[in-house]
Amino acid sequence: MSIISISEAILRLKADKVVGLPTETVYGLAGSISSQVALETIFKTKDRPFFDPLIIHVSCLEQLKSLTSIYPEDIIKKLFKAFWPGPLTIVLPKSDQVSDLITSGLNTVAIRIPDHPLFLEAASEVGPLAAPSANKFGKTSPTKASHVVDEFGGNIGVVDGGDCEVGIESTILSIEKGNFKILRPGLITKSEIAKVLGVGKDKIISSHSGDNAPGQLKYHYQPEVPLALTDNAKDIATDLLKLTDKKITNYKVLELSDNPLIFARTMYAQFREESKNPYDLLVIEKNKSTEGVWASIENRLQRAATWDLRH
Ligand code: TXA
Ligand code: MG
């Protein structure tokens, strides 16, 4: 049985092991940042390349101090105050206390305070925890404890903290020399960040695919059964035949909410649930969108889909 209690998870983390822990966004595969063995296990378990750096999760601002080389200025503190604990990861210059294994040799470190009591309990007992999403590299992030069990089998103990509220990974904001850049969009949007900082939206740049922004690889978050995006699901089989010789006999149109918060919360779970059925294609019928949380969902859909047939 792979489901473990939080106290068992804390014991394992203190003994150089990695465990699955719930956050408000997606489940993480956590290990102590002071354990080289645990950090290596994270990469090995996920089949993750060492060039893709990890996010450090802290339980409070006190834990953050030794991780960054700058003393966060007032402007950065505004972000902490508005969004932490919560789904915003901030990339700051790193201190020499942070191992190169975590940052893949970059001179910056990604940090957040997650909004889940069980994760916070573990981080406050053990110290800062590195935690990527608890899935094999390039695959759909887990939003339920059972997803993590399915992903890694009995090898990894997982704490069940219920379904993730947010359902997509945190917004990643880098702050370097007074420049703000969104490396990965999420529930917390550019407008919300601009408002808190008291600057215009145009002062915050978005990274584009092709930028060297990790997590922005073209194919990421992919379900087991290939996904197609379309404006019109009923023509999917004929439309797809124009692009590939793949014959579609049994496809499933996913039913997702018109409310972006619910769409985000349930999307990955549907990818996983429906991939257990013998479909040869999953289909999402949805227009492209660049507005608010829809833009973040669009970012994930484009990377999760094998075919985008929308106009
Ligand atoms: O919501 C989340 O952020 C979840 C939960 C578990 O907290 N974590 C997550 O981790 O999504 P992961 O490893 O799957 O994605 C983190 C992304 C990666 O694409 C990584 O390349 C990027 O953050 N990242 C980490 N450190 C970075 C850095 N110093 N500069 C730029 N990007 C960084
Ligand atoms: Mg991930």
mmCIF file of C-alpha atoms and ligand atoms in Angstrom:
data_model
loop_
_atom_site.group_PDB
_atom_site.id
_atom_site.type_symbol
_atom_site.label_atom_id
_atom_site.label_comp_id
_atom_site.label_asym_id
_atom_site.label_seq_id
_atom_site.Cartn_x
_atom_site.Cartn_y
_atom_site.Cartn_z
ATOM 1 C CA MET A 1 0.000 0.000 0.000
ATOM 2 C CA SER A 2 1.513 3.318 -1.002
ATOM 3 C CA ILE A 3 -0.687 5.734 0.938
ATOM 4 C CA ILE A 4 1.167 6.848 4.071
ATOM 5 C CA SER A 5 0.411 9.185 6.987
ATOM 6 C CA ILE A 6 1.975 12.633 7.273
ATOM 7 C CA SER A 7 4.046 11.493 10.261
ATOM 8 C CA GLU A 8 5.432 8.562 8.250
ATOM 9 C CA ALA A 9 6.192 10.979 5.387
ATOM 10 C CA ILE A 10 8.103 13.275 7.750
ATOM 11 C CA LEU A 11 10.148 10.315 9.069
ATOM 12 C CA ARG A 12 10.986 9.272 5.511
ATOM 13 C CA LEU A 13 11.952 12.807 4.474
ATOM 14 C CA LYS A 14 14.306 13.014 7.458
ATOM 15 C CA ALA A 15 15.830 9.682 6.341
ATOM 16 C CA ASP A 16 16.847 10.884 2.828
ATOM 17 C CA LYS A 17 13.741 9.421 1.143
ATOM 18 C CA VAL A 18 11.300 11.060 -1.255
ATOM 19 C CA VAL A 19 7.501 11.077 -0.785
ATOM 20 C CA GLY A 20 4.430 12.278 -2.663
ATOM 21 C CA LEU A 21 2.799 15.280 -0.978
ATOM 22 C CA PRO A 22 -0.334 17.255 -1.817
ATOM 23 C CA THR A 23 -0.186 20.950 -2.675
ATOM 24 C CA GLU A 24 -3.041 23.201 -3.788
ATOM 25 C CA THR A 25 -1.831 23.057 -7.413
ATOM 26 C CA VAL A 26 -0.738 19.461 -8.137
ATOM 27 C CA TYR A 27 0.896 16.684 -6.098
ATOM 28 C CA GLY A 28 4.659 17.061 -5.615
ATOM 29 C CA LEU A 29 7.452 14.500 -5.314
ATOM 30 C CA ALA A 30 9.229 15.948 -2.304
ATOM 31 C CA GLY A 31 12.721 15.547 -0.882
ATOM 32 C CA SER A 32 14.752 17.535 1.627
ATOM 33 C CA ILE A 33 17.022 20.126 -0.007
ATOM 34 C CA SER A 34 19.733 19.161 2.462
ATOM 35 C CA SER A 35 19.816 15.548 1.233
ATOM 36 C CA GLN A 36 21.875 14.973 -1.901
ATOM 37 C CA VAL A 37 20.548 11.395 -2.005
ATOM 38 C CA ALA A 38 16.917 12.536 -1.924
ATOM 39 C CA LEU A 39 17.534 15.126 -4.647
ATOM 40 C CA GLU A 40 19.124 12.524 -6.895
ATOM 41 C CA THR A 41 16.206 10.161 -6.199
ATOM 42 C CA ILE A 42 13.741 12.825 -7.362
ATOM 43 C CA PHE A 43 15.429 13.062 -10.777
ATOM 44 C CA LYS A 44 15.797 9.286 -11.057
ATOM 45 C CA THR A 45 12.192 8.537 -10.059
ATOM 46 C CA LYS A 46 10.806 11.015 -12.582
ATOM 47 C CA ASP A 47 13.317 10.184 -15.370
ATOM 48 C CA ARG A 48 13.889 13.901 -15.316
ATOM 49 C CA PRO A 49 16.933 15.358 -17.058
ATOM 50 C CA PHE A 50 19.341 17.177 -14.755
ATOM 51 C CA PHE A 51 19.037 20.351 -16.838
ATOM 52 C CA ASP A 52 15.481 20.925 -15.558
ATOM 53 C CA PRO A 53 15.703 22.688 -12.161
ATOM 54 C CA LEU A 54 13.454 22.083 -9.131
ATOM 55 C CA ILE A 55 11.199 24.421 -7.150
ATOM 56 C CA ILE A 56 11.959 24.761 -3.430
ATOM 57 C CA HIS A 57 8.918 24.841 -1.150
ATOM 58 C CA VAL A 58 9.228 26.604 2.192
ATOM 59 C CA SER A 59 6.769 26.803 5.086
ATOM 60 C CA CYS A 60 7.478 30.447 6.002
ATOM 61 C CA LEU A 61 9.530 33.501 5.022
ATOM 62 C CA GLU A 62 12.130 32.661 7.663
ATOM 63 C CA GLN A 63 13.031 29.510 5.675
ATOM 64 C CA LEU A 64 13.446 31.561 2.501
ATOM 65 C CA LYS A 65 16.132 33.894 3.853
ATOM 66 C CA SER A 66 19.107 31.563 3.512
ATOM 67 C CA LEU A 67 18.114 30.473 -0.009
ATOM 68 C CA THR A 68 18.410 33.772 -1.838
ATOM 69 C CA SER A 69 21.399 36.075 -2.093
ATOM 70 C CA ILE A 70 19.335 39.256 -2.044
ATOM 71 C CA TYR A 71 17.427 40.695 0.819
ATOM 72 C CA PRO A 72 13.986 40.921 -0.762
ATOM 73 C CA GLU A 73 13.021 44.515 -1.296
ATOM 74 C CA ASP A 74 9.646 46.011 -0.515
ATOM 75 C CA ILE A 75 8.358 45.353 -3.998
ATOM 76 C CA ILE A 76 9.008 41.621 -3.681
ATOM 77 C CA LYS A 77 7.570 41.548 -0.191
ATOM 78 C CA LYS A 78 4.319 42.858 -1.647
ATOM 79 C CA LEU A 79 4.117 39.689 -3.729
ATOM 80 C CA PHE A 80 4.748 37.437 -0.719
ATOM 81 C CA LYS A 81 2.050 39.243 1.204
ATOM 82 C CA ALA A 82 -0.533 39.098 -1.567
ATOM 83 C CA PHE A 83 0.016 35.580 -2.891
ATOM 84 C CA TRP A 84 1.691 33.338 -0.285
ATOM 85 C CA PRO A 85 0.835 30.726 0.717
ATOM 86 C CA GLY A 86 -0.423 30.146 -2.814
ATOM 87 C CA PRO A 87 0.219 29.141 -6.422
ATOM 88 C CA LEU A 88 2.956 31.668 -7.251
ATOM 89 C CA THR A 89 6.600 30.589 -7.639
ATOM 90 C CA ILE A 90 9.175 33.363 -7.549
ATOM 91 C CA VAL A 91 12.590 32.995 -9.183
ATOM 92 C CA LEU A 92 15.272 34.973 -7.324
ATOM 93 C CA PRO A 93 19.090 35.082 -7.327
ATOM 94 C CA LYS A 94 20.265 32.052 -5.341
ATOM 95 C CA SER A 95 22.562 31.917 -2.335
ATOM 96 C CA ASP A 96 25.489 29.494 -2.184
ATOM 97 C CA GLN A 97 23.501 27.350 0.259
ATOM 98 C CA VAL A 98 21.398 26.063 -2.641
ATOM 99 C CA SER A 99 22.937 23.097 -4.438
ATOM 100 C CA ASP A 100 23.539 23.184 -8.182
ATOM 101 C CA LEU A 101 21.565 19.972 -8.447
ATOM 102 C CA ILE A 102 18.408 21.912 -7.513
ATOM 103 C CA THR A 103 19.016 24.829 -9.861
ATOM 104 C CA SER A 104 20.710 22.885 -12.688
ATOM 105 C CA GLY A 105 23.673 25.190 -12.347
ATOM 106 C CA LEU A 106 21.618 28.393 -12.825
ATOM 107 C CA ASN A 107 22.381 31.301 -10.519
ATOM 108 C CA THR A 108 18.684 31.646 -9.664
ATOM 109 C CA VAL A 109 16.358 29.584 -7.501
ATOM 110 C CA ALA A 110 12.585 29.061 -7.775
ATOM 111 C CA ILE A 111 10.722 29.242 -4.442
ATOM 112 C CA ARG A 112 7.143 29.146 -3.205
ATOM 113 C CA ILE A 113 5.047 28.659 -0.069
ATOM 114 C CA PRO A 114 2.342 26.162 -1.082
ATOM 115 C CA ASP A 115 -1.162 26.474 0.326
ATOM 116 C CA HIS A 116 -1.759 23.021 1.745
ATOM 117 C CA PRO A 117 -1.664 22.261 5.489
ATOM 118 C CA LEU A 118 -0.031 18.829 5.062
ATOM 119 C CA PHE A 119 2.746 20.130 2.836
ATOM 120 C CA LEU A 120 3.331 23.050 5.209
ATOM 121 C CA GLU A 121 3.498 20.652 8.156
ATOM 122 C CA ALA A 122 6.167 18.570 6.398
ATOM 123 C CA ALA A 123 8.232 21.628 5.372
ATOM 124 C CA SER A 124 8.078 23.147 8.831
ATOM 125 C CA GLU A 125 9.232 19.856 10.442
ATOM 126 C CA VAL A 126 11.878 18.879 7.883
ATOM 127 C CA GLY A 127 12.989 22.230 6.405
ATOM 128 C CA PRO A 128 12.731 23.417 2.785
ATOM 129 C CA LEU A 129 11.625 20.692 0.357
ATOM 130 C CA ALA A 130 12.387 20.436 -3.344
ATOM 131 C CA ALA A 131 9.310 19.153 -5.166
ATOM 132 C CA PRO A 132 8.585 18.855 -8.855
ATOM 133 C CA SER A 133 5.185 17.593 -9.925
ATOM 134 C CA ALA A 134 4.908 13.883 -9.032
ATOM 135 C CA ASN A 135 4.775 12.450 -12.562
ATOM 136 C CA LYS A 136 7.204 10.957 -15.039
ATOM 137 C CA PHE A 137 8.986 13.685 -17.004
ATOM 138 C CA GLY A 138 6.820 15.236 -19.728
ATOM 139 C CA LYS A 139 3.596 13.619 -18.545
ATOM 140 C CA THR A 140 0.381 14.942 -16.985
ATOM 141 C CA SER A 141 0.727 16.280 -13.434
ATOM 142 C CA PRO A 142 -1.191 14.378 -10.712
ATOM 143 C CA THR A 143 -4.113 16.049 -8.942
ATOM 144 C CA LYS A 144 -5.139 13.124 -6.705
ATOM 145 C CA ALA A 145 -3.075 10.824 -4.443
ATOM 146 C CA SER A 146 -4.189 7.836 -6.541
ATOM 147 C CA HIS A 147 -2.590 9.429 -9.633
ATOM 148 C CA VAL A 148 0.786 9.417 -7.869
ATOM 149 C CA VAL A 149 0.310 5.778 -6.864
ATOM 150 C CA ASP A 150 -0.555 4.920 -10.497
ATOM 151 C CA GLU A 151 2.518 6.791 -11.701
ATOM 152 C CA PHE A 152 5.169 5.247 -9.456
ATOM 153 C CA GLY A 153 3.533 2.060 -8.184
ATOM 154 C CA GLY A 154 4.412 0.912 -4.681
ATOM 155 C CA ASN A 155 7.873 2.485 -4.725
ATOM 156 C CA ILE A 156 6.868 5.868 -3.421
ATOM 157 C CA GLY A 157 4.761 6.618 -0.312
ATOM 158 C CA VAL A 158 2.087 9.261 -0.886
ATOM 159 C CA VAL A 159 0.171 11.376 1.632
ATOM 160 C CA ASP A 160 -3.482 11.711 0.611
ATOM 161 C CA GLY A 161 -4.528 15.336 0.981
ATOM 162 C CA GLY A 162 -7.590 15.130 -1.253
ATOM 163 C CA ASP A 163 -8.095 16.540 -4.754
ATOM 164 C CA CYS A 164 -5.962 19.569 -5.628
ATOM 165 C CA GLU A 165 -7.990 22.788 -5.592
ATOM 166 C CA VAL A 166 -6.173 24.544 -8.427
ATOM 167 C CA GLY A 167 -5.319 21.613 -10.711
ATOM 168 C CA ILE A 168 -2.608 23.279 -12.821
ATOM 169 C CA GLU A 169 0.943 24.107 -11.804
ATOM 170 C CA SER A 170 1.891 27.409 -10.144
ATOM 171 C CA THR A 171 2.559 30.639 -12.017
ATOM 172 C CA ILE A 172 6.341 31.136 -12.240
ATOM 173 C CA LEU A 173 7.545 34.747 -12.044
ATOM 174 C CA SER A 174 11.213 35.624 -12.377
ATOM 175 C CA ILE A 175 12.562 38.817 -10.870
ATOM 176 C CA GLU A 176 16.010 39.815 -12.002
ATOM 177 C CA LYS A 177 17.490 43.277 -11.713
ATOM 178 C CA GLY A 178 14.042 44.803 -11.382
ATOM 179 C CA ASN A 179 12.671 42.989 -14.465
ATOM 180 C CA PHE A 180 9.568 40.865 -14.116
ATOM 181 C CA LYS A 181 8.915 37.933 -16.415
ATOM 182 C CA ILE A 182 6.282 35.211 -16.316
ATOM 183 C CA LEU A 183 8.039 31.948 -17.181
ATOM 184 C CA ARG A 184 4.942 29.775 -16.771
ATOM 185 C CA PRO A 185 1.367 31.123 -16.562
ATOM 186 C CA GLY A 186 -0.957 29.763 -13.882
ATOM 187 C CA LEU A 187 -3.955 30.612 -11.737
ATOM 188 C CA ILE A 188 -2.382 33.876 -10.608
ATOM 189 C CA THR A 189 -2.475 36.059 -13.698
ATOM 190 C CA LYS A 190 -0.273 38.814 -15.055
ATOM 191 C CA SER A 191 -2.958 41.444 -14.302
ATOM 192 C CA GLU A 192 -3.188 40.374 -10.674
ATOM 193 C CA ILE A 193 0.596 40.536 -10.292
ATOM 194 C CA ALA A 194 0.787 43.943 -12.006
ATOM 195 C CA LYS A 195 -1.924 45.281 -9.711
ATOM 196 C CA VAL A 196 -0.089 44.172 -6.564
ATOM 197 C CA LEU A 197 3.204 45.609 -7.841
ATOM 198 C CA GLY A 198 1.475 48.847 -8.835
ATOM 199 C CA VAL A 199 2.843 48.704 -12.398
ATOM 200 C CA GLY A 200 1.240 48.470 -15.834
ATOM 201 C CA LYS A 201 0.674 45.029 -17.343
ATOM 202 C CA ASP A 202 3.209 45.855 -20.061
ATOM 203 C CA LYS A 203 5.985 46.004 -17.439
ATOM 204 C CA ILE A 204 5.665 42.243 -16.956
ATOM 205 C CA ILE A 205 6.893 40.223 -19.891
ATOM 206 C CA SER A 206 5.675 36.740 -20.793
ATOM 207 C CA SER A 207 8.143 34.161 -21.938
ATOM 208 C CA HIS A 208 7.489 32.710 -25.372
ATOM 209 C CA SER A 209 8.050 29.175 -26.462
ATOM 210 C CA GLY A 210 11.585 28.974 -27.733
ATOM 211 C CA ASP A 211 12.748 31.062 -24.773
ATOM 212 C CA ASN A 212 14.993 29.173 -22.487
ATOM 213 C CA ALA A 213 12.206 28.850 -19.931
ATOM 214 C CA PRO A 214 12.171 25.410 -18.408
ATOM 215 C CA GLY A 215 8.749 23.789 -18.280
ATOM 216 C CA GLN A 216 7.990 25.449 -21.586
ATOM 217 C CA LEU A 217 9.145 22.505 -23.663
ATOM 218 C CA LYS A 218 6.871 22.051 -26.641
ATOM 219 C CA TYR A 219 5.575 18.696 -25.434
ATOM 220 C CA HIS A 220 4.737 18.460 -21.770
ATOM 221 C CA TYR A 221 1.774 17.371 -19.665
ATOM 222 C CA GLN A 222 0.870 14.735 -22.265
ATOM 223 C CA PRO A 223 -1.873 12.186 -21.527
ATOM 224 C CA GLU A 224 -1.340 8.488 -22.316
ATOM 225 C CA VAL A 225 -3.962 8.575 -25.079
ATOM 226 C CA PRO A 226 -3.102 11.344 -27.589
ATOM 227 C CA LEU A 227 -5.105 14.548 -27.358
ATOM 228 C CA ALA A 228 -6.490 16.671 -30.215
ATOM 229 C CA LEU A 229 -7.855 20.209 -29.920
ATOM 230 C CA THR A 230 -10.613 21.256 -32.288
ATOM 231 C CA ASP A 231 -13.324 23.857 -32.901
ATOM 232 C CA ASN A 232 -15.690 21.170 -33.993
ATOM 233 C CA ALA A 233 -15.503 17.675 -32.526
ATOM 234 C CA LYS A 234 -17.885 16.036 -34.983
ATOM 235 C CA ASP A 235 -15.428 16.443 -37.881
ATOM 236 C CA ILE A 236 -12.428 15.292 -35.913
ATOM 237 C CA ALA A 237 -11.926 11.927 -37.601
ATOM 238 C CA THR A 238 -11.952 13.379 -41.144
ATOM 239 C CA ASP A 239 -9.925 16.461 -40.166
ATOM 240 C CA LEU A 240 -7.251 14.340 -38.607
ATOM 241 C CA LEU A 241 -7.002 12.067 -41.640
ATOM 242 C CA LYS A 242 -5.881 15.111 -43.651
ATOM 243 C CA LEU A 243 -2.851 15.431 -41.378
ATOM 244 C CA THR A 244 -1.899 11.872 -40.605
ATOM 245 C CA ASP A 245 -2.863 8.376 -41.677
ATOM 246 C CA LYS A 246 -4.032 7.664 -38.143
ATOM 247 C CA LYS A 247 -7.553 6.166 -38.406
ATOM 248 C CA ILE A 248 -9.791 7.172 -35.546
ATOM 249 C CA THR A 249 -12.510 4.710 -34.689
ATOM 250 C CA ASN A 250 -13.119 5.369 -31.039
ATOM 251 C CA TYR A 251 -12.596 8.872 -29.669
ATOM 252 C CA LYS A 252 -13.797 10.613 -26.546
ATOM 253 C CA VAL A 253 -14.795 14.269 -26.356
ATOM 254 C CA LEU A 254 -13.940 15.467 -22.858
ATOM 255 C CA GLU A 255 -16.650 17.367 -21.047
ATOM 256 C CA LEU A 256 -15.039 20.310 -19.355
ATOM 257 C CA SER A 257 -16.587 23.271 -17.578
ATOM 258 C CA ASP A 258 -17.240 26.765 -18.949
ATOM 259 C CA ASN A 259 -15.809 28.045 -15.685
ATOM 260 C CA PRO A 260 -12.004 28.282 -16.056
ATOM 261 C CA LEU A 261 -11.369 27.461 -12.391
ATOM 262 C CA ILE A 262 -13.316 24.208 -12.670
ATOM 263 C CA PHE A 263 -11.819 23.451 -16.092
ATOM 264 C CA ALA A 264 -8.295 23.805 -14.622
ATOM 265 C CA ARG A 265 -9.205 21.753 -11.546
ATOM 266 C CA THR A 266 -10.577 18.793 -13.492
ATOM 267 C CA MET A 267 -8.580 18.758 -16.754
ATOM 268 C CA TYR A 268 -5.626 16.557 -15.757
ATOM 269 C CA ALA A 269 -7.848 14.116 -13.848
ATOM 270 C CA GLN A 270 -9.924 13.651 -17.009
ATOM 271 C CA PHE A 271 -6.791 13.048 -19.091
ATOM 272 C CA ARG A 272 -5.822 10.277 -16.686
ATOM 273 C CA GLU A 273 -9.263 8.734 -16.155
ATOM 274 C CA GLU A 274 -10.160 8.616 -19.844
ATOM 275 C CA SER A 275 -6.722 7.287 -20.812
ATOM 276 C CA LYS A 276 -7.616 4.096 -18.917
ATOM 277 C CA ASN A 277 -10.334 3.407 -21.503
ATOM 278 C CA PRO A 278 -9.556 1.915 -24.920
ATOM 279 C CA TYR A 279 -9.893 5.201 -26.860
ATOM 280 C CA ASP A 280 -7.522 6.015 -29.671
ATOM 281 C CA LEU A 281 -7.992 9.769 -29.242
ATOM 282 C CA LEU A 282 -9.127 12.274 -26.605
ATOM 283 C CA VAL A 283 -10.692 15.456 -27.974
ATOM 284 C CA ILE A 284 -11.209 18.873 -26.454
ATOM 285 C CA GLU A 285 -13.525 21.266 -28.263
ATOM 286 C CA LYS A 286 -12.469 24.731 -27.232
ATOM 287 C CA ASN A 287 -11.608 28.044 -28.828
ATOM 288 C CA LYS A 288 -8.177 29.501 -28.270
ATOM 289 C CA SER A 289 -8.146 32.069 -25.509
ATOM 290 C CA THR A 290 -5.715 34.671 -24.263
ATOM 291 C CA GLU A 291 -7.769 35.973 -21.361
ATOM 292 C CA GLY A 292 -6.828 35.490 -17.689
ATOM 293 C CA VAL A 293 -6.847 31.918 -16.404
ATOM 294 C CA TRP A 294 -8.012 30.691 -19.847
ATOM 295 C CA ALA A 295 -4.618 31.767 -21.199
ATOM 296 C CA SER A 296 -2.895 29.534 -18.648
ATOM 297 C CA ILE A 297 -5.163 26.639 -19.556
ATOM 298 C CA GLU A 298 -4.402 27.298 -23.231
ATOM 299 C CA ASN A 299 -0.676 27.108 -22.440
ATOM 300 C CA ARG A 300 -1.128 23.613 -20.965
ATOM 301 C CA LEU A 301 -3.502 22.431 -23.717
ATOM 302 C CA GLN A 302 -1.080 23.373 -26.483
ATOM 303 C CA ARG A 303 1.688 21.357 -24.844
ATOM 304 C CA ALA A 304 -0.505 18.423 -23.908
ATOM 305 C CA ALA A 305 -2.039 18.073 -27.379
ATOM 306 C CA THR A 306 -0.516 16.036 -30.167
ATOM 307 C CA TRP A 307 -2.741 17.807 -32.718
ATOM 308 C CA ASP A 308 -4.164 21.322 -32.672
ATOM 309 C CA LEU A 309 -6.775 21.496 -35.446
ATOM 310 C CA ARG A 310 -8.331 24.773 -34.379
ATOM 311 C CA HIS A 311 -8.492 27.723 -36.744
HETATM 312 O O1 TXA B 1 2.634 24.050 -8.785
HETATM 313 C C1 TXA B 1 3.807 23.741 -8.885
HETATM 314 O O2 TXA B 1 4.707 24.566 -9.164
HETATM 315 C C2 TXA B 1 4.178 22.271 -8.646
HETATM 316 C C3 TXA B 1 3.910 21.923 -7.179
HETATM 317 C C4 TXA B 1 4.359 20.549 -6.805
HETATM 318 O O3 TXA B 1 4.486 22.905 -6.364
HETATM 319 N N1 TXA B 1 5.526 22.022 -9.002
HETATM 320 C C5 TXA B 1 5.933 21.975 -10.294
HETATM 321 O O4 TXA B 1 7.266 21.603 -10.412
HETATM 322 O O5 TXA B 1 5.214 22.195 -11.227
HETATM 323 P P1 TXA B 1 7.890 21.139 -11.795
HETATM 324 O O6 TXA B 1 9.299 20.755 -11.457
HETATM 325 O O7 TXA B 1 7.050 20.113 -12.409
HETATM 326 O O8 TXA B 1 7.937 22.450 -12.608
HETATM 327 C C6 TXA B 1 8.745 23.501 -12.144
HETATM 328 C C7 TXA B 1 9.239 24.335 -13.273
HETATM 329 C C8 TXA B 1 10.144 23.542 -14.165
HETATM 330 O O9 TXA B 1 9.726 23.720 -15.481
HETATM 331 C C9 TXA B 1 11.494 24.149 -13.921
HETATM 332 O O10 TXA B 1 12.268 24.094 -15.048
HETATM 333 C C10 TXA B 1 11.153 25.573 -13.508
HETATM 334 O O11 TXA B 1 10.030 25.395 -12.709
HETATM 335 N N2 TXA B 1 12.231 26.162 -12.699
HETATM 336 C C11 TXA B 1 12.749 25.711 -11.547
HETATM 337 N N3 TXA B 1 13.782 26.478 -11.151
HETATM 338 C C12 TXA B 1 13.913 27.463 -12.065
HETATM 339 C C13 TXA B 1 14.800 28.564 -12.214
HETATM 340 N N4 TXA B 1 15.760 28.827 -11.349
HETATM 341 N N5 TXA B 1 14.638 29.374 -13.292
HETATM 342 C C14 TXA B 1 13.644 29.123 -14.184
HETATM 343 N N6 TXA B 1 12.780 28.096 -14.098
HETATM 344 C C15 TXA B 1 12.910 27.266 -13.053
HETATM 345 MG MG MG B 2 6.093 19.102 -13.851
#
